[in-house]
Coordinates of C-alpha atoms and ligand atoms in Angstrom, one line a residue:
M1 CA 90.1 131.8 47.9
E2 CA 92.4 128.9 48.1
L3 CA 93.9 128.2 51.5
K4 CA 95.8 125.0 52.1
E5 CA 94.9 123.1 55.3
D6 CA 97.4 122.5 58.0
Q7 CA 100.8 121.5 56.8
P8 CA 103.1 119.7 59.1
Q9 CA 105.9 122.2 60.0
N10 CA 108.1 119.4 61.4
G11 CA 109.6 116.4 59.8
S12 CA 111.2 115.8 56.4
G13 CA 108.7 117.6 54.2
P14 CA 110.3 119.9 51.7
A15 CA 110.0 123.6 52.0
A16 CA 107.3 123.6 49.4
D17 CA 104.9 122.1 52.0
V18 CA 104.4 125.5 53.4
P19 CA 102.7 127.9 51.0
P20 CA 104.5 131.2 50.4
L21 CA 103.8 133.5 53.2
R22 CA 102.9 136.6 51.1
R23 CA 100.0 134.6 49.7
I24 CA 98.8 133.7 53.2
V25 CA 98.8 137.2 54.4
V26 CA 96.9 138.5 51.4
E27 CA 94.3 135.8 51.4
S28 CA 93.7 135.6 55.2
E29 CA 93.0 139.3 55.3
T30 CA 95.0 139.7 58.5
V31 CA 94.5 143.2 59.6
P32 CA 97.7 144.6 61.1
I33 CA 97.3 146.9 64.1
R34 CA 97.2 150.5 62.9
V35 CA 99.3 152.5 65.2
G36 CA 98.3 156.1 65.7
D37 CA 94.6 156.0 64.7
Y38 CA 93.9 157.5 68.1
A39 CA 94.9 161.1 68.4
G40 CA 95.6 161.0 72.1
P41 CA 98.8 162.1 73.8
P42 CA 101.8 159.9 73.1
D43 CA 103.3 157.9 76.0
P44 CA 106.9 158.8 76.5
N45 CA 107.6 155.6 78.4
Y46 CA 107.0 153.5 75.4
G47 CA 108.1 155.7 72.7
R48 CA 105.0 155.0 70.7
E49 CA 101.3 155.7 70.9
P50 CA 99.9 154.2 74.0
W51 CA 96.5 153.4 72.5
Q52 CA 96.3 151.5 69.4
V53 CA 93.2 150.5 67.5
G54 CA 93.0 147.0 66.1
A55 CA 90.1 145.4 64.2
G56 CA 87.5 142.9 65.3
S57 CA 86.0 140.1 63.4
E58 CA 83.7 142.5 61.5
G59 CA 86.5 144.9 60.9
E60 CA 85.2 147.2 63.6
P61 CA 87.7 149.1 65.7
V62 CA 88.9 147.3 68.8
W63 CA 90.6 149.0 71.7
V64 CA 94.1 147.7 72.4
E65 CA 95.5 148.0 75.9
E66 CA 98.3 146.3 77.8
R67 CA 97.3 143.6 80.2
M68 CA 100.5 141.7 80.9
R69 CA 104.1 142.0 80.0
T70 CA 107.4 140.2 80.7
E71 CA 110.6 142.0 81.2
D72 CA 113.9 140.1 80.6
L73 CA 112.2 136.9 81.4
S74 CA 114.4 133.8 81.4
I75 CA 113.5 130.3 82.3
A76 CA 115.9 127.4 82.7
Y77 CA 115.3 123.7 83.4
G78 CA 118.5 122.9 85.4
D79 CA 121.2 124.4 83.3
K80 CA 119.2 124.3 80.0
R81 CA 117.9 127.8 79.2
A82 CA 114.5 127.4 77.5
V83 CA 113.4 131.1 77.5
K84 CA 116.1 133.8 77.1
D85 CA 115.6 137.4 78.1
V86 CA 112.1 137.7 76.6
T87 CA 110.4 141.1 76.8
I88 CA 106.9 141.1 75.4
E89 CA 103.5 142.7 76.0
V90 CA 100.1 141.0 76.0
N91 CA 97.3 143.3 75.1
S92 CA 93.5 143.1 75.3
G93 CA 91.9 143.8 72.0
E94 CA 94.3 141.6 70.1
V95 CA 95.4 138.1 69.5
L96 CA 99.1 137.4 70.0
A97 CA 100.5 134.3 68.3
L98 CA 103.7 132.7 69.5
I99 CA 105.2 130.8 66.7
G100 CA 108.5 128.9 66.3
P101 CA 109.7 125.3 65.8
S102 CA 109.2 122.6 68.4
G103 CA 111.3 123.0 71.5
C104 CA 111.9 126.7 71.2
G105 CA 110.3 127.6 74.5
K106 CA 106.8 128.7 73.4
T107 CA 105.0 126.5 76.0
T108 CA 107.4 127.4 78.7
L109 CA 106.9 131.1 78.1
L110 CA 103.1 130.6 78.0
R111 CA 103.1 128.6 81.2
S112 CA 105.2 131.2 83.0
L113 CA 102.5 133.8 82.5
N114 CA 100.1 132.2 85.0
R115 CA 102.9 130.6 87.1
L116 CA 102.3 127.0 85.9
V117 CA 106.0 126.7 85.3
E118 CA 106.7 126.7 89.0
L119 CA 105.0 123.3 89.2
T120 CA 108.2 122.0 87.5
P121 CA 110.7 121.8 90.3
A122 CA 113.8 122.1 88.0
A123 CA 112.5 125.3 86.5
K124 CA 114.2 128.5 87.5
R125 CA 112.9 131.9 86.5
T126 CA 114.5 135.3 86.4
G127 CA 113.0 138.6 85.1
R128 CA 109.6 140.1 85.8
I129 CA 106.1 139.1 84.8
I130 CA 103.6 141.9 85.3
L131 CA 99.8 141.7 85.3
D132 CA 98.1 145.1 85.4
D133 CA 101.2 146.8 86.8
Q134 CA 101.7 144.2 89.6
S135 CA 104.1 141.3 89.7
V136 CA 102.4 137.9 89.2
D137 CA 104.4 136.8 92.3
D138 CA 102.3 139.1 94.4
F139 CA 99.0 137.4 93.5
D140 CA 97.5 134.5 95.2
V141 CA 98.2 131.8 92.7
T142 CA 94.5 130.6 92.4
Q143 CA 93.4 134.1 91.9
L144 CA 96.1 134.7 89.3
R145 CA 95.0 131.6 87.3
S146 CA 91.4 132.7 87.2
R147 CA 92.5 136.1 85.8
V148 CA 95.0 134.4 83.5
G149 CA 93.2 131.2 82.2
M150 CA 94.9 128.5 80.2
L151 CA 93.8 125.9 77.6
F152 CA 95.9 123.0 76.5
Q153 CA 96.3 120.9 73.4
Q154 CA 94.0 118.2 74.7
P155 CA 90.7 119.5 76.0
N156 CA 90.4 118.5 79.6
P157 CA 86.8 118.8 80.8
F158 CA 86.1 117.4 84.2
P159 CA 84.0 114.2 84.4
M160 CA 80.8 116.0 85.3
S161 CA 78.0 117.7 83.5
I162 CA 78.3 120.6 81.1
F163 CA 76.8 122.9 83.6
D164 CA 79.0 121.8 86.5
N165 CA 82.1 122.2 84.3
V166 CA 81.4 125.8 83.5
A167 CA 80.2 126.6 87.1
Y168 CA 83.3 124.9 88.6
G169 CA 85.5 127.9 89.1
L170 CA 82.6 130.0 90.4
R171 CA 81.7 127.4 93.0
E172 CA 85.4 127.1 94.1
R173 CA 85.7 130.8 94.5
G174 CA 83.9 131.5 97.7
S175 CA 83.4 129.6 101.0
K176 CA 79.7 129.7 100.5
K177 CA 78.5 127.7 97.4
P178 CA 76.4 129.9 95.2
R179 CA 72.9 128.6 94.3
K180 CA 72.3 127.2 90.8
K181 CA 69.8 130.0 90.1
I182 CA 72.6 132.6 90.6
L183 CA 75.1 130.6 88.5
E184 CA 72.8 129.9 85.6
P185 CA 73.0 133.2 83.8
I186 CA 76.8 133.3 84.1
V187 CA 77.1 129.7 82.8
V188 CA 74.8 130.5 79.8
D189 CA 76.7 133.7 79.0
A190 CA 80.1 131.8 79.1
L191 CA 78.7 129.1 76.8
E192 CA 77.4 131.7 74.4
R193 CA 80.7 133.6 74.3
A194 CA 82.6 130.3 73.8
G195 CA 80.3 129.6 70.8
L196 CA 78.9 126.4 72.3
W197 CA 75.5 127.5 73.6
D198 CA 73.4 126.6 70.5
E199 CA 74.8 123.1 70.6
V200 CA 74.2 122.3 74.3
S201 CA 71.4 124.5 75.4
S202 CA 68.8 121.7 75.3
N203 CA 70.6 119.6 78.0
L204 CA 73.2 121.2 80.3
S205 CA 73.2 118.1 82.5
H206 CA 74.7 116.1 79.7
P207 CA 78.1 114.6 80.6
A208 CA 80.9 116.8 79.3
L209 CA 83.0 113.8 78.3
A210 CA 80.3 112.8 75.8
L211 CA 80.9 115.9 73.8
S212 CA 83.1 115.9 70.7
G213 CA 86.7 117.1 70.9
G214 CA 85.9 120.5 69.4
Q215 CA 82.9 120.9 71.7
Q216 CA 85.0 119.9 74.7
Q217 CA 87.6 122.5 73.8
R218 CA 84.9 125.2 73.6
L219 CA 83.6 124.0 76.9
C220 CA 87.0 124.5 78.4
I221 CA 87.0 128.0 76.9
A222 CA 83.6 128.6 78.6
R223 CA 84.9 127.2 81.9
S224 CA 87.7 129.8 81.7
L225 CA 85.5 132.6 80.7
A226 CA 83.0 132.0 83.5
V227 CA 85.5 133.4 86.0
S228 CA 86.0 136.6 83.9
P229 CA 89.7 136.2 83.0
E230 CA 91.6 139.2 81.6
V231 CA 94.0 136.9 79.7
L232 CA 93.5 133.6 78.0
L233 CA 96.5 131.4 77.2
L234 CA 96.0 128.8 74.5
D235 CA 98.7 126.2 73.9
E236 CA 98.0 124.7 70.4
P237 CA 94.3 124.5 71.2
C238 CA 93.3 123.1 67.8
S239 CA 96.1 120.6 67.2
A240 CA 93.9 117.7 68.3
L241 CA 90.8 118.9 66.4
D242 CA 89.3 118.5 63.0
P243 CA 89.3 121.4 60.5
I244 CA 85.6 122.3 61.2
S245 CA 86.1 122.5 64.9
T246 CA 89.3 124.4 64.4
S247 CA 87.5 126.9 62.3
I248 CA 84.8 127.4 64.9
I249 CA 87.4 127.8 67.7
E250 CA 89.3 130.4 65.5
D251 CA 86.1 132.4 65.1
T252 CA 85.5 132.2 68.8
I253 CA 89.0 133.5 69.6
V254 CA 88.6 136.4 67.2
E255 CA 85.2 137.2 68.8
L256 CA 86.7 137.1 72.3
K257 CA 89.7 139.4 71.8
S258 CA 87.8 142.6 72.4
E259 CA 87.2 141.5 76.0
V260 CA 90.1 139.1 76.8
A261 CA 93.7 139.4 75.9
I262 CA 94.6 136.2 73.9
V263 CA 97.9 134.5 73.6
I264 CA 98.0 131.5 71.3
V265 CA 100.8 129.1 70.7
T266 CA 100.5 127.5 67.3
H267 CA 102.7 125.5 65.1
N268 CA 100.3 126.3 62.3
L269 CA 101.4 129.4 60.4
Q270 CA 98.2 129.6 58.4
Q271 CA 96.3 129.7 61.6
A272 CA 98.5 132.5 63.0
A273 CA 98.0 134.4 59.7
R274 CA 94.2 133.9 60.0
I275 CA 93.7 135.1 63.5
A276 CA 96.7 136.9 64.9
D277 CA 97.1 140.7 65.1
R278 CA 100.6 140.4 66.5
V279 CA 103.1 137.6 66.0
A280 CA 106.2 136.7 68.0
F281 CA 108.7 134.3 66.6
M282 CA 110.8 132.3 69.0
Y283 CA 113.8 130.2 68.2
L284 CA 116.0 128.3 70.7
G285 CA 114.6 130.3 73.5
D286 CA 115.2 133.7 71.9
M287 CA 112.4 136.1 71.0
V288 CA 113.8 136.7 67.5
E289 CA 111.2 139.1 66.2
Q290 CA 107.7 140.4 67.2
G291 CA 105.4 142.7 65.4
A292 CA 102.2 143.1 63.5
A293 CA 101.2 139.9 61.8
G294 CA 101.3 141.5 58.4
Q295 CA 104.9 142.6 59.0
V296 CA 106.3 139.4 60.5
F297 CA 104.8 137.3 57.7
G298 CA 105.0 139.8 54.9
A299 CA 108.3 141.6 55.6
P300 CA 110.2 139.8 58.4
R301 CA 113.2 141.8 59.6
E302 CA 115.3 138.9 60.8
E303 CA 116.8 136.2 58.6
R304 CA 115.8 133.5 61.0
T305 CA 112.2 134.7 60.8
Q306 CA 112.4 134.7 57.0
D307 CA 113.7 131.2 57.0
Y308 CA 110.9 130.0 59.3
V309 CA 107.9 131.7 57.8
G310 CA 109.2 130.9 54.4
G311 CA 109.3 127.2 55.4
G312 CA 113.0 126.9 55.5
F313 CA 113.2 125.1 58.8
G314 CA 111.0 123.9 61.7
Ligands
ADP401 N1 109.6 120.0 82.3 C1 110.8 120.1 81.6 N2 111.9 119.7 82.1 C2 113.1 119.8 81.4 N3 113.1 120.4 80.2 C3 112.0 120.9 79.7 C4 110.8 120.7 80.3 N4 109.8 121.3 79.6 C5 110.4 121.7 78.5 N5 111.7 121.5 78.5 C6 112.7 121.8 77.5 O1 112.7 123.2 77.3 C7 112.8 123.6 75.9 C8 111.5 124.3 75.5 O2 110.4 123.5 75.6 P1 108.9 124.0 75.3 O3 108.7 125.2 76.1 O4 108.0 122.9 75.6 O5 109.0 124.4 73.8 P2 107.8 124.4 72.6 O6 106.5 124.6 73.3 O7 108.2 125.6 71.8 O8 107.9 123.2 71.9 C9 112.9 122.2 75.2 O9 114.3 122.0 74.9 C10 112.4 121.2 76.1 O10 113.0 120.0 76.0
MG402 MG1 104.8 123.5 73.2

Protein backbone atom coordinates (compact mmCIF):
# COMPACT_ATOMS: atom_id res chain seq x y z
CA MET A 1 0.00 0.00 0.00
CA GLU A 2 1.22 3.39 -0.86
CA LEU A 3 0.41 6.17 1.53
CA LYS A 4 2.02 9.54 1.12
CA GLU A 5 3.47 11.07 4.27
CA ASP A 6 2.25 14.33 5.74
CA GLN A 7 1.63 16.93 3.14
CA PRO A 8 1.43 20.52 4.24
CA GLN A 9 -2.19 21.65 4.08
CA ASN A 10 -1.25 25.32 4.25
CA GLY A 11 0.79 27.48 2.00
CA SER A 12 1.13 27.72 -1.71
CA GLY A 13 1.26 24.04 -2.66
CA PRO A 14 -1.05 23.02 -5.47
CA ALA A 15 -4.11 20.94 -4.78
CA ALA A 16 -2.19 17.94 -6.07
CA ASP A 17 -0.18 17.97 -2.81
CA VAL A 18 -3.06 16.17 -1.15
CA PRO A 19 -3.78 12.73 -2.53
CA PRO A 20 -7.35 12.11 -3.61
CA LEU A 21 -9.45 11.34 -0.59
CA ARG A 22 -11.21 8.29 -1.98
CA ARG A 23 -7.83 6.66 -2.19
CA ILE A 24 -7.01 7.52 1.40
CA VAL A 25 -10.22 6.04 2.72
CA VAL A 26 -9.79 2.78 0.88
CA GLU A 27 -6.15 2.35 1.76
CA SER A 28 -6.36 3.41 5.39
CA GLU A 29 -9.09 0.88 6.05
CA THR A 30 -10.98 3.37 8.16
CA VAL A 31 -13.95 1.56 9.61
CA PRO A 32 -17.04 3.74 9.77
CA ILE A 33 -19.29 3.34 12.76
CA ARG A 34 -22.00 0.88 11.92
CA VAL A 35 -25.22 2.21 13.31
CA GLY A 36 -27.79 -0.31 14.33
CA ASP A 37 -25.67 -3.40 14.94
CA TYR A 38 -27.11 -3.39 18.43
CA ALA A 39 -30.68 -4.55 18.48
CA GLY A 40 -31.63 -2.60 21.61
CA PRO A 41 -34.46 -0.12 21.92
CA PRO A 42 -34.11 3.11 19.94
CA ASP A 43 -33.69 6.35 21.87
CA PRO A 44 -36.40 8.81 20.85
CA ASN A 45 -34.34 11.74 22.13
CA TYR A 46 -31.70 11.33 19.51
CA GLY A 47 -33.70 9.96 16.67
CA ARG A 48 -31.13 7.25 16.16
CA GLU A 49 -29.89 4.11 17.82
CA PRO A 50 -28.43 5.08 21.21
CA TRP A 51 -25.80 2.39 21.16
CA GLN A 52 -23.51 2.04 18.28
CA VAL A 53 -20.77 -0.44 17.71
CA GLY A 54 -17.46 0.75 16.37
CA ALA A 55 -14.36 -1.25 15.67
CA GLY A 56 -11.12 -1.47 17.65
CA SER A 57 -7.59 -1.79 16.39
CA GLU A 58 -8.10 -5.49 15.64
CA GLY A 59 -11.51 -4.91 14.10
CA GLU A 60 -13.19 -6.13 17.29
CA PRO A 61 -16.47 -4.47 18.27
CA VAL A 62 -16.12 -1.46 20.54
CA TRP A 63 -18.96 0.01 22.54
CA VAL A 64 -19.70 3.61 21.63
CA GLU A 65 -21.31 5.76 24.31
CA GLU A 66 -21.69 9.50 24.81
CA ARG A 67 -19.31 11.10 27.30
CA MET A 68 -19.49 14.80 26.44
CA ARG A 69 -21.46 17.06 24.21
CA THR A 70 -21.68 20.72 23.36
CA GLU A 71 -24.98 22.43 22.63
CA ASP A 72 -24.97 25.64 20.59
CA LEU A 73 -21.51 26.42 21.85
CA SER A 74 -20.10 29.77 20.75
CA ILE A 75 -16.82 31.33 21.79
CA ALA A 76 -15.68 34.83 20.95
CA TYR A 77 -12.43 36.64 21.62
CA GLY A 78 -13.63 40.21 22.08
CA ASP A 79 -15.96 40.67 19.13
CA LYS A 80 -14.30 38.00 17.00
CA ARG A 81 -16.36 34.82 16.98
CA ALA A 82 -14.03 31.82 16.85
CA VAL A 83 -16.58 29.04 17.40
CA LYS A 84 -20.15 29.46 16.17
CA ASP A 85 -23.12 27.48 17.51
CA VAL A 86 -21.35 24.15 17.58
CA THR A 87 -23.30 21.10 18.70
CA ILE A 88 -21.25 17.94 18.81
CA GLU A 89 -20.96 14.73 20.78
CA VAL A 90 -17.84 13.12 22.15
CA ASN A 91 -18.16 9.38 22.62
CA SER A 92 -16.09 6.74 24.30
CA GLY A 93 -15.27 3.90 21.97
CA GLU A 94 -14.35 6.18 19.11
CA VAL A 95 -11.81 8.68 17.91
CA LEU A 96 -13.29 12.01 16.84
CA ALA A 97 -11.05 14.09 14.58
CA LEU A 98 -11.54 17.83 14.25
CA ILE A 99 -10.24 18.99 10.91
CA GLY A 100 -10.20 22.30 9.11
CA PRO A 101 -7.81 25.00 7.98
CA SER A 102 -5.70 26.98 10.40
CA GLY A 103 -7.61 29.55 12.43
CA CYS A 104 -11.03 27.93 12.03
CA GLY A 105 -11.55 27.39 15.76
CA LYS A 106 -10.43 23.79 16.34
CA THR A 107 -8.12 24.57 19.27
CA THR A 108 -10.66 26.94 20.79
CA LEU A 109 -13.36 24.27 20.66
CA LEU A 110 -11.01 21.67 22.13
CA ARG A 111 -9.81 23.96 24.93
CA SER A 112 -13.37 24.82 25.87
CA LEU A 113 -14.14 21.19 26.68
CA ASN A 114 -12.00 21.21 29.82
CA ARG A 115 -12.45 24.95 30.42
CA LEU A 116 -8.93 25.95 29.44
CA VAL A 117 -10.49 28.68 27.29
CA GLU A 118 -11.47 30.59 30.38
CA LEU A 119 -7.80 31.24 31.09
CA THR A 120 -8.00 33.72 28.18
CA PRO A 121 -9.61 36.82 29.69
CA ALA A 122 -11.00 38.08 26.36
CA ALA A 123 -12.78 34.79 25.66
CA LYS A 124 -16.56 34.73 26.11
CA ARG A 125 -18.59 31.57 25.91
CA THR A 126 -22.26 30.90 25.34
CA GLY A 127 -24.00 27.57 25.01
CA ARG A 128 -23.62 24.41 27.06
CA ILE A 129 -20.87 21.87 27.54
CA ILE A 130 -21.97 18.67 29.19
CA LEU A 131 -19.88 15.91 30.75
CA ASP A 132 -21.91 12.87 31.75
CA ASP A 133 -25.15 14.86 31.87
CA GLN A 134 -23.69 17.62 34.00
CA SER A 135 -22.53 21.06 32.92
CA VAL A 136 -18.74 21.40 33.01
CA ASP A 137 -19.33 24.64 34.93
CA ASP A 138 -20.59 22.60 37.86
CA PHE A 139 -17.31 20.76 38.28
CA ASP A 140 -14.34 21.81 40.32
CA VAL A 141 -11.97 22.80 37.53
CA THR A 142 -9.07 20.60 38.70
CA GLN A 143 -11.36 17.61 38.91
CA LEU A 144 -12.76 18.42 35.47
CA ARG A 145 -9.29 18.56 33.95
CA SER A 146 -8.34 15.18 35.37
CA ARG A 147 -11.51 13.71 33.86
CA VAL A 148 -10.94 15.55 30.60
CA GLY A 149 -7.17 15.49 29.99
CA MET A 150 -5.39 17.42 27.30
CA LEU A 151 -2.20 17.10 25.25
CA PHE A 152 -0.62 19.78 23.16
CA GLN A 153 1.47 20.09 20.05
CA GLN A 154 4.71 20.30 22.01
CA PRO A 155 5.11 17.58 24.63
CA ASN A 156 5.39 19.22 28.03
CA PRO A 157 6.80 16.77 30.57
CA PHE A 158 7.75 18.23 33.93
CA PRO A 159 11.47 18.51 34.78
CA MET A 160 11.44 15.46 37.00
CA SER A 161 11.78 11.70 36.62
CA ILE A 162 9.61 9.53 34.39
CA PHE A 163 8.00 8.02 37.47
CA ASP A 164 7.28 11.37 39.10
CA ASN A 165 5.75 12.72 35.89
CA VAL A 166 3.24 9.90 35.70
CA ALA A 167 2.57 9.97 39.45
CA TYR A 168 2.16 13.74 39.49
CA GLY A 169 -1.62 13.93 39.21
CA LEU A 170 -2.13 11.13 41.71
CA ARG A 171 0.06 12.88 44.28
CA GLU A 172 -1.69 16.20 43.76
CA ARG A 173 -5.07 14.65 44.25
CA GLY A 174 -5.34 14.08 47.96
CA SER A 175 -4.10 15.95 51.00
CA LYS A 176 -2.09 12.90 52.04
CA LYS A 177 0.67 11.93 49.60
CA PRO A 178 0.31 8.27 48.60
CA ARG A 179 3.35 6.05 49.12
CA LYS A 180 5.47 5.03 46.15
CA LYS A 181 4.48 1.40 46.61
CA ILE A 182 0.84 2.27 46.12
CA LEU A 183 1.56 4.48 43.11
CA GLU A 184 3.83 2.04 41.33
CA PRO A 185 1.25 -0.31 39.77
CA ILE A 186 -0.78 2.67 38.54
CA VAL A 187 2.31 4.28 37.01
CA VAL A 188 3.32 1.02 35.30
CA ASP A 189 -0.20 0.51 33.99
CA ALA A 190 -0.38 4.05 32.60
CA LEU A 191 3.00 3.65 30.89
CA GLU A 192 1.87 0.34 29.39
CA ARG A 193 -1.36 1.83 28.06
CA ALA A 194 0.55 4.76 26.61
CA GLY A 195 2.81 2.31 24.76
CA LEU A 196 5.97 3.51 26.53
CA TRP A 197 6.60 0.88 29.17
CA ASP A 198 8.93 -1.34 27.15
CA GLU A 199 11.21 1.59 26.42
CA VAL A 200 11.48 2.98 29.95
CA SER A 201 10.90 0.04 32.29
CA SER A 202 14.57 -0.37 33.12
CA ASN A 203 14.91 3.08 34.64
CA LEU A 204 11.89 5.00 35.81
CA SER A 205 14.09 7.48 37.67
CA HIS A 206 15.53 8.67 34.37
CA PRO A 207 14.83 12.38 33.75
CA ALA A 208 11.78 12.82 31.52
CA LEU A 209 13.38 15.65 29.60
CA ALA A 210 16.09 13.27 28.36
CA LEU A 211 13.53 11.22 26.43
CA SER A 212 12.95 11.73 22.70
CA GLY A 213 10.07 13.92 21.54
CA GLY A 214 7.87 10.96 20.70
CA GLN A 215 8.61 9.31 24.04
CA GLN A 216 7.88 12.58 25.83
CA GLN A 217 4.51 12.82 24.12
CA ARG A 218 3.66 9.25 25.17
CA LEU A 219 4.83 10.11 28.68
CA CYS A 220 2.34 12.99 28.65
CA ILE A 221 -0.34 10.54 27.54
CA ALA A 222 0.65 8.27 30.46
CA ARG A 223 0.52 11.23 32.85
CA SER A 224 -3.04 11.94 31.72
CA LEU A 225 -4.08 8.28 31.83
CA ALA A 226 -2.81 7.82 35.40
CA VAL A 227 -5.69 9.88 36.76
CA SER A 228 -8.25 7.80 34.79
CA PRO A 229 -9.68 10.38 32.42
CA GLU A 230 -12.91 9.77 30.56
CA VAL A 231 -11.94 12.05 27.70
CA LEU A 232 -8.57 12.82 26.17
CA LEU A 233 -8.15 15.96 24.06
CA LEU A 234 -5.21 15.94 21.68
CA ASP A 235 -4.30 19.15 19.89
CA GLU A 236 -2.10 18.23 16.92
CA PRO A 237 -0.12 15.85 19.15
CA CYS A 238 2.10 14.56 16.36
CA SER A 239 2.89 17.75 14.51
CA ALA A 240 6.29 18.08 16.21
CA LEU A 241 7.14 14.38 15.84
CA ASP A 242 8.92 12.22 13.29
CA PRO A 243 6.90 9.68 11.23
CA ILE A 244 7.88 6.68 13.38
CA SER A 245 6.85 8.36 16.63
CA THR A 246 3.71 9.56 14.90
CA SER A 247 2.83 6.04 13.90
CA ILE A 248 3.39 4.73 17.46
CA ILE A 249 1.19 7.49 18.89
CA GLU A 250 -1.53 6.76 16.32
CA ASP A 251 -1.50 3.08 17.34
CA THR A 252 -1.68 4.11 20.98
CA ILE A 253 -4.67 6.36 20.32
CA VAL A 254 -6.57 3.58 18.55
CA GLU A 255 -5.75 1.18 21.41
CA LEU A 256 -7.02 3.65 23.98
CA LYS A 257 -10.34 4.50 22.42
CA SER A 258 -12.22 1.60 23.94
CA GLU A 259 -11.61 3.06 27.40
CA VAL A 260 -11.24 6.80 26.82
CA ALA A 261 -13.16 9.09 24.48
CA ILE A 262 -10.63 10.70 22.19
CA VAL A 263 -10.85 14.00 20.38
CA ILE A 264 -7.91 14.83 18.15
CA VAL A 265 -7.28 18.03 16.25
CA THR A 266 -5.16 17.36 13.23
CA HIS A 267 -4.18 19.33 10.17
CA ASN A 268 -3.19 16.04 8.64
CA LEU A 269 -6.04 14.51 6.66
CA GLN A 270 -4.18 11.24 6.16
CA GLN A 271 -3.84 10.93 9.92
CA ALA A 272 -7.56 11.62 10.40
CA ALA A 273 -8.35 9.01 7.76
CA ARG A 274 -6.07 6.48 9.47
CA ILE A 275 -7.36 6.77 13.01
CA ALA A 276 -10.71 8.57 13.19
CA ASP A 277 -14.08 6.90 13.43
CA ARG A 278 -15.91 10.20 13.22
CA VAL A 279 -14.75 13.42 11.60
CA ALA A 280 -15.94 16.97 12.12
CA PHE A 281 -14.98 19.63 9.62
CA MET A 282 -14.80 23.23 10.84
CA TYR A 283 -14.47 26.32 8.73
CA LEU A 284 -14.34 29.90 10.03
CA GLY A 285 -15.87 28.84 13.34
CA ASP A 286 -18.73 26.88 11.78
CA MET A 287 -19.18 23.16 12.23
CA VAL A 288 -19.74 22.56 8.56
CA GLU A 289 -20.18 18.82 8.60
CA GLN A 290 -19.69 15.87 10.91
CA GLY A 291 -20.15 12.19 10.35
CA ALA A 292 -18.50 8.81 10.03
CA ALA A 293 -14.96 9.18 8.70
CA GLY A 294 -15.77 7.18 5.59
CA GLN A 295 -18.69 9.46 4.78
CA VAL A 296 -16.95 12.79 5.41
CA PHE A 297 -13.93 11.78 3.35
CA GLY A 298 -15.62 9.55 0.81
CA ALA A 299 -18.94 11.32 0.23
CA PRO A 300 -18.94 14.77 1.86
CA ARG A 301 -22.35 16.42 1.85
CA GLU A 302 -21.21 20.03 1.92
CA GLU A 303 -19.34 21.79 -0.83
CA ARG A 304 -16.93 23.40 1.63
CA THR A 305 -16.04 19.96 2.96
CA GLN A 306 -15.55 18.64 -0.55
CA ASP A 307 -13.23 21.53 -1.33
CA TYR A 308 -11.21 20.95 1.82
CA VAL A 309 -10.88 17.19 1.79
CA GLY A 310 -10.21 17.38 -1.91
CA GLY A 311 -7.33 19.74 -1.18
CA GLY A 312 -9.01 22.80 -2.67
CA PHE A 313 -8.14 25.10 0.20
CA GLY A 314 -6.56 25.13 3.65
N1 LIG B 1 -6.14 33.98 22.75
C1 LIG B 1 -6.72 34.49 21.65
N2 LIG B 1 -7.03 35.79 21.57
C2 LIG B 1 -7.63 36.31 20.48
N3 LIG B 1 -7.94 35.58 19.38
C3 LIG B 1 -7.65 34.27 19.39
C4 LIG B 1 -7.03 33.65 20.52
N4 LIG B 1 -6.85 32.35 20.25
C5 LIG B 1 -7.34 32.15 19.01
N5 LIG B 1 -7.82 33.31 18.49
C6 LIG B 1 -8.45 33.47 17.18
O1 LIG B 1 -9.57 32.63 17.09
C7 LIG B 1 -9.65 31.99 15.84
C8 LIG B 1 -9.58 30.48 16.00
O2 LIG B 1 -8.31 30.11 16.48
P1 LIG B 1 -7.94 28.62 16.88
O3 LIG B 1 -8.99 28.08 17.75
O4 LIG B 1 -6.55 28.64 17.41
O5 LIG B 1 -8.01 27.91 15.46
P2 LIG B 1 -7.29 26.58 14.91
O6 LIG B 1 -6.90 25.74 16.07
O7 LIG B 1 -8.33 25.95 14.03
O8 LIG B 1 -6.10 27.03 14.12
C9 LIG B 1 -8.48 32.54 15.02
O9 LIG B 1 -8.97 33.60 14.24
C10 LIG B 1 -7.52 33.05 16.06
O10 LIG B 1 -6.78 34.12 15.58
MG1 LIG C 1 -5.04 25.01 16.59
